[in-house]
XYZ file of C-alpha atoms in Angstrom:
421
model
C 0.000 0.000 0.000
C 1.162 3.503 -0.792
C 0.938 5.513 2.414
C -0.518 8.991 2.684
C 2.694 10.517 4.043
C 6.345 9.682 4.641
C 6.665 12.448 7.237
C 6.858 11.059 10.778
C 5.259 13.712 12.939
C 1.850 15.141 13.853
C 0.774 18.699 14.549
C -1.739 18.707 17.421
C -3.651 21.978 17.791
C -5.229 23.363 20.968
C -6.831 26.443 22.511
C -4.731 29.564 23.082
C -2.499 29.344 26.138
C -2.812 25.645 26.968
C 0.142 24.438 24.898
C 2.157 23.444 27.994
C -0.768 21.493 29.433
C -1.132 19.722 26.087
C 2.593 18.874 26.101
C 2.218 17.271 29.522
C -0.831 15.311 28.416
C 0.827 14.061 25.214
C 3.896 13.033 27.214
C 1.628 11.037 29.517
C 0.199 9.297 26.432
C 3.711 8.249 25.447
C 4.530 10.844 22.791
C 7.748 12.816 22.437
C 7.160 16.548 21.980
C 9.425 17.964 19.276
C 8.384 21.603 19.535
C 5.588 23.922 20.554
C 3.933 26.608 18.481
C 1.139 29.082 19.031
C -1.986 27.006 19.670
C -0.291 23.716 18.946
C 2.343 21.078 19.599
C 4.413 18.985 17.173
C 4.989 15.400 18.303
C 7.239 12.656 16.992
C 5.400 9.908 15.175
C 6.155 6.219 15.479
C 6.729 3.671 12.708
C 2.981 3.106 12.861
C 1.883 6.705 12.369
C -1.730 5.723 11.851
C -1.945 4.235 15.342
C -0.624 7.588 16.635
C -3.467 9.314 14.791
C -5.926 6.967 16.524
C -4.425 7.571 19.961
C -4.390 11.350 19.908
C -7.844 11.677 18.351
C -9.413 9.247 20.797
C -7.488 9.917 24.004
C -6.455 13.586 24.094
C -8.781 15.702 26.240
C -7.028 18.974 25.388
C -6.425 18.729 21.627
C -8.615 20.531 19.092
C -7.394 18.873 15.896
C -4.771 16.324 14.842
C -3.041 17.345 11.620
C -1.168 14.829 9.462
C 1.523 16.431 7.239
C 1.182 15.510 3.568
C 4.015 17.524 2.041
C 6.496 20.240 2.951
C 7.508 22.978 0.501
C 10.677 25.050 0.764
C 10.534 28.767 -0.038
C 7.251 29.247 -1.884
C 7.869 32.545 -3.729
C 4.509 33.216 -5.343
C 1.249 31.961 -6.788
C 2.735 29.647 -9.405
C 5.084 27.919 -6.935
C 2.164 27.131 -4.665
C -0.195 26.065 -7.453
C 2.376 23.792 -9.141
C 3.426 22.294 -5.812
C -0.155 21.343 -4.963
C -0.976 20.153 -8.495
C 2.083 17.904 -8.492
C 0.871 15.869 -5.489
C -0.977 12.557 -5.766
C -4.589 13.433 -4.913
C -6.329 10.514 -6.581
C -6.239 8.285 -3.490
C -8.149 10.895 -1.459
C -11.014 10.970 -3.957
C -12.110 7.401 -4.756
C -15.378 8.781 -6.174
C -17.048 12.078 -7.020
C -19.136 12.141 -3.838
C -16.098 12.895 -1.622
C -16.042 16.565 -0.624
C -13.285 18.682 0.892
C -12.531 22.108 2.309
C -9.353 24.151 2.795
C -8.148 26.318 5.674
C -5.118 28.530 4.998
C -2.878 30.120 7.638
C -0.578 32.728 6.059
C 2.573 34.437 7.339
C 4.165 35.352 3.997
C 4.842 38.728 2.353
C 3.785 37.492 -1.102
C 0.324 36.480 0.104
C -2.152 38.568 2.055
C -5.499 36.869 1.374
C -6.152 33.472 2.884
C -9.259 32.918 0.745
C -7.251 33.483 -2.431
C -4.604 31.009 -1.235
C -7.311 28.427 -0.515
C -8.652 28.997 -4.039
C -5.173 28.371 -5.500
C -4.952 25.087 -3.587
C -8.415 24.059 -4.752
C -7.473 24.841 -8.382
C -4.326 22.730 -8.100
C -6.253 19.749 -6.703
C -9.132 20.069 -9.212
C -6.799 20.379 -12.226
C -4.751 17.380 -11.015
C -7.832 15.160 -10.713
C -9.412 16.373 -13.934
C -6.231 15.436 -15.802
C -5.960 11.991 -14.179
C -9.585 10.910 -13.768
C -11.729 13.310 -15.752
C -13.687 14.066 -12.585
C -13.999 17.286 -10.625
C -14.217 17.070 -6.795
C -16.593 19.309 -4.879
C -15.761 21.807 -2.161
C -18.081 21.814 0.866
C -17.167 24.438 3.454
C -19.913 23.420 5.926
C -19.746 19.624 6.128
C -16.796 18.257 4.128
C -15.574 14.668 4.236
C -12.144 16.038 5.019
C -10.336 19.299 5.631
C -6.916 20.384 4.384
C -4.788 22.905 6.310
C -2.001 24.950 4.731
C 0.545 26.730 6.936
C 2.406 29.122 4.640
C 5.537 31.007 5.756
C 8.497 32.646 4.003
C 10.911 29.757 4.529
C 8.774 26.652 4.715
C 5.183 25.667 4.117
C 3.285 22.489 4.930
C -0.037 21.137 3.794
C -1.804 18.941 6.334
C -4.689 16.509 6.287
C -6.957 17.245 9.261
C -7.572 13.769 10.658
C -10.286 15.099 12.993
C -12.248 17.515 10.725
C -14.897 18.068 13.422
C -12.947 19.712 16.272
C -12.267 17.303 19.112
C -14.137 19.404 21.664
C -17.254 18.059 19.947
C -17.298 14.945 22.115
C -20.677 13.623 21.018
C -22.527 13.759 24.329
C -23.935 17.291 24.108
C -27.567 17.686 23.017
C -27.945 21.341 23.928
C -26.096 24.227 25.549
C -26.649 27.435 27.419
C -26.083 30.833 25.830
C -22.307 30.676 26.235
C -21.188 27.047 26.063
C -17.727 26.253 27.345
C -15.770 24.143 24.881
C -15.106 20.715 26.291
C -11.345 20.794 25.736
C -11.077 24.160 27.532
C -13.090 22.690 30.413
C -10.666 19.756 30.448
C -7.763 22.242 30.490
C -9.254 23.903 33.587
C -9.455 20.497 35.262
C -5.870 19.615 34.285
C -4.738 23.005 35.566
C -6.468 22.147 38.867
C -4.789 18.703 38.965
C -8.182 16.961 39.153
C -6.968 13.964 37.119
C -4.129 13.304 39.580
C -6.353 13.854 42.611
C -8.764 11.222 41.313
C -5.960 8.730 40.663
C -4.566 9.261 44.145
C -7.837 8.846 46.008
C -8.758 5.739 43.998
C -5.329 4.176 44.609
C -5.431 5.219 48.287
C -2.310 7.355 47.842
C -4.157 10.436 49.061
C -4.508 12.002 52.477
C -8.208 12.296 51.667
C -10.715 9.474 51.657
C -12.854 11.256 49.051
C -12.578 13.898 46.328
C -15.558 16.223 45.941
C -15.963 18.626 43.010
C -18.574 21.406 42.943
C -19.473 23.805 40.122
C -21.646 26.676 41.451
C -22.568 27.966 37.944
C -22.580 24.683 36.060
C -24.521 25.789 32.961
C -25.054 22.835 30.642
C -22.735 20.681 32.820
C -19.623 20.689 30.624
C -17.160 20.925 33.521
C -19.071 18.298 35.507
C -19.136 15.818 32.623
C -15.479 16.358 31.731
C -14.589 15.825 35.406
C -16.559 12.566 35.427
C -14.896 11.375 32.213
C -11.493 12.008 33.824
C -12.445 10.347 37.101
C -13.644 7.187 35.356
C -10.798 7.201 32.803
C -13.374 7.301 30.001
C -11.796 8.329 26.668
C -12.936 11.852 25.776
C -14.059 10.751 22.299
C -15.910 7.688 23.592
C -19.214 9.020 22.202
C -17.903 10.199 18.820
C -18.721 8.229 15.691
C -16.778 9.917 12.892
C -13.276 11.200 12.199
C -11.754 12.292 8.907
C -8.990 9.670 9.155
C -11.688 7.131 8.247
C -11.485 8.533 4.702
C -7.759 7.855 4.338
C -6.853 4.906 2.081
C -4.893 3.037 4.778
C -7.694 3.218 7.346
C -8.388 -0.236 8.797
C -11.756 -0.378 10.588
C -10.937 -3.619 12.394
C -7.663 -2.176 13.696
C -9.469 0.925 14.961
C -12.199 -1.135 16.636
C -9.572 -3.268 18.377
C -7.777 -0.134 19.547
C -10.999 1.316 20.976
C -11.824 -1.975 22.665
C -8.471 -2.019 24.473
C -8.833 1.598 25.606
C -12.478 1.222 26.642
C -11.568 -1.737 28.851
C -9.544 0.743 30.958
C -12.705 2.637 31.984
C -13.058 2.499 35.759
C -16.132 1.418 37.693
C -16.257 3.792 40.651
C -18.886 5.006 43.103
C -19.781 8.207 44.887
C -18.083 7.063 48.084
C -14.702 7.916 46.549
C -15.524 10.676 44.067
C -18.521 13.006 44.171
C -19.310 15.546 41.450
C -22.163 18.017 41.724
C -23.275 21.446 40.569
C -25.957 24.110 40.722
C -27.665 26.020 37.926
C -30.208 28.766 38.588
C -31.740 28.932 35.090
C -34.411 26.249 34.634
C -33.966 25.911 30.876
C -30.190 25.614 31.147
C -30.622 23.206 34.057
C -32.756 20.989 31.798
C -29.979 21.105 29.191
C -27.516 19.988 31.863
C -29.699 17.010 32.780
C -30.037 16.066 29.100
C -26.271 16.204 28.549
C -25.580 14.192 31.706
C -28.052 11.554 30.556
C -26.323 11.298 27.167
C -22.949 10.951 28.899
C -24.295 8.008 30.956
C -23.639 9.744 34.294
C -27.298 10.206 35.258
C -28.604 7.640 37.750
C -31.068 9.476 40.008
C -32.743 6.286 41.254
C -29.569 4.310 41.923
C -27.448 6.080 44.508
C -24.827 3.305 44.471
C -24.032 3.905 40.811
C -21.546 6.713 40.155
C -23.463 9.747 38.929
C -23.357 13.518 38.604
C -25.730 15.477 40.831
C -27.186 18.778 39.599
C -29.531 21.079 41.509
C -31.768 23.776 40.024
C -30.674 26.248 42.718
C -29.147 29.678 43.180
C -25.592 29.039 44.361
C -25.680 32.180 46.542
C -28.448 30.604 48.659
C -27.523 26.928 48.295
C -26.471 24.849 51.290
C -23.700 22.607 50.020
C -24.508 18.973 50.901
C -20.811 17.990 50.856
C -17.807 20.291 51.397
C -15.836 20.273 48.117
C -12.104 19.747 47.748
C -12.274 21.468 44.351
C -14.632 24.281 43.353
C -14.391 24.939 39.630
C -16.603 27.172 37.530
C -17.037 29.412 34.519
C -19.168 32.230 35.974
C -20.856 34.917 33.832
C -18.554 37.758 32.785
C -21.092 40.590 32.559
C -20.708 41.039 28.803
C -24.458 40.707 28.064
C -27.024 43.493 28.360
C -28.578 43.586 31.819
C -26.316 40.858 33.194
C -23.677 42.781 35.139
C -25.860 44.393 37.838
C -25.920 41.416 40.238
C -22.532 39.938 39.367
C -20.382 41.628 42.068
C -22.500 39.934 44.747
C -22.211 36.612 42.878
C -18.410 36.860 42.826
C -18.361 37.830 46.521
C -20.451 34.742 47.270
C -18.060 32.595 45.236
C -15.245 33.900 47.419
C -17.271 33.033 50.516
C -17.813 29.505 49.200
C -14.110 29.104 48.432
C -13.079 30.276 51.907
C -15.848 28.992 54.138
C -17.523 25.948 52.594
C -14.620 23.839 51.356
C -12.521 21.210 53.086
C -8.990 22.328 53.896
C -6.700 22.266 52.077
C -8.754 22.873 48.936
C -8.546 24.466 45.515
C -10.848 26.774 43.561
C -10.492 27.498 39.856
C -12.428 29.942 37.726
C -12.397 30.991 34.093
C -13.061 34.701 33.877
C -12.787 37.589 31.444
C -13.541 40.412 33.879
C -10.802 41.425 36.327
C -13.041 43.921 38.113
C -15.472 41.155 39.003
C -12.649 38.831 40.044
C -11.555 41.408 42.631
C -14.795 40.766 44.533
C -13.621 37.224 45.353
C -11.123 38.775 47.817
C -8.540 35.996 47.535
C -4.961 35.956 46.302
C -4.455 34.060 43.044
C -1.950 31.225 43.454
C -1.444 30.729 39.716
C -3.089 31.703 36.443
C -3.118 30.922 32.745
C -4.214 33.256 29.962
C -6.410 31.808 27.233
C -9.483 32.711 25.160
C -13.119 31.724 25.530
C -15.849 32.509 23.029
C -13.688 35.100 21.277
C -12.852 36.875 24.534
C -9.503 37.118 26.268
C -9.898 35.106 29.463
C -7.813 33.794 32.345
C -7.918 30.524 34.249
C -7.239 31.479 37.871
C -6.550 29.171 40.785
C -6.985 29.918 44.482
C -5.730 27.703 47.293
C -7.312 27.552 50.737
C -5.688 26.215 53.916
C -6.487 25.955 57.608
C -5.246 28.929 59.630
C -3.416 32.010 58.464
C -0.694 31.933 55.865
C 1.897 33.193 58.390
C 1.040 30.338 60.766
C 1.348 27.792 57.961
C 4.750 29.164 56.980
C 5.958 28.822 60.592
C 4.851 25.194 60.613
C 6.753 24.567 57.356
C 9.900 26.208 58.761
C 9.843 24.085 61.936
C-alpha cells in the first residue's frame, strides 16, 4: 500500500495558552514533543503513524485537531510555486469517487500572500486540475460539512499542507444535546481540570495514595454541565471521544476499521467502575432551561442515575448558588461564571463573585482548591482571595484567564511557621 505521508510527525492543535498542558498530556500518552507553536504542539510519530493518529484523536482531552503532514515545501515565492506544488501531489487516493467533498483552511505568514481565501482557491485549483487530468472528474468543495479538511501553513521559509484527521474539532465529544447561551468548549473545560490537577487527585484517592478518603468537586454555575461531565470522564478514565462516531482519518486509504475497533476496545476496557463514596461531582444552575440542558447532557454521557445512589453519577440542583447549602464540602470548586458582557447581566454579578469567594473560603474542606475561568478582572476582585497561579487563554472570542486559588487551615503566616519548623 502507498501511504498517505512519509513524514513522521503530527501537529496537534489546541486552545490559546494551553500548549504546555497539552505537552504534559501528550507526554503522559507516550509521545515525544518535538516543539511547541502558538496554539499547537508537534509530536514525533512512530513507525505506525496511523496508530498515533488513533491515539491522539481518541485519548487527548485537550487537543482541538490532529493534523497529518502531507508535504512540505521550501521557499514558496509566489502563486505559481504554490499552485504547481499542490498540483504535483498525488490526490487521486483521497477521492475514490465524485461524492467525496473537501474544504481548505489557509494560515498565512508570507509577504507574497495577504489573502487566505485566495490562497485556498489556489490550492483548490491545483487539486481540481490534477484530478481532472488523471480521472476526468472534478471534486466538490463543501465548506460546511466536508468529508475532510486540508490545512495549509504558509511562511516565508517553509510551508506544509496537512490533512486534518479530525475535521470536526475534538471538543465536539458527542454527548452534548444542547447548551446554554455561552457554552464552554469541552477541551477548555478539560484544560481547567488539568490546571487544577483533578486527574491526579482522582488517581490518588482511587489508589489510596491520598490524604483524603474522598474527592468532591462542585461547580456553582454549572450551565449545561460541561465541567461536571469532563470531570466525570477524567475520574472514570473514560476516553474523551468515547461518544464520537466519525473522524476524517476514516477517509484515508490506509484506514483499517478492524484495527481501529480493536484499539478502541483495548482503551475502553480501561474505563473504571467507581462510586460516589470515593468521588462526588455536583453542581448548581439557577436557570431552569439551562438546568434541563444539563440534565439532558448528563443523561447522554451516561452519568445520570437518580434512582440508583450506588451507581456513580453527577448530581445537579436547580438552585441559586448564593443561597444553596452545600450537601458535601468540596475539595475542588471549579466554575465558569458569567462575565457581565451581556445586556442587563452585570448588575448582580459583584455579589455573585463575593459569594463565590465566601464559598471558596468557608464551605470547602482544607486544604482545597478553587479554579475559575473569567474575562472580567473587576469582578474577580470581589472574590477577595490571592491568586496562586493563572493561565491566559481565550473563551468565546474573549480574552480570558484561568485562575486558581488555594485555601488552607489557619493564616498563611502560621502555615509558613509550621513549614519552617
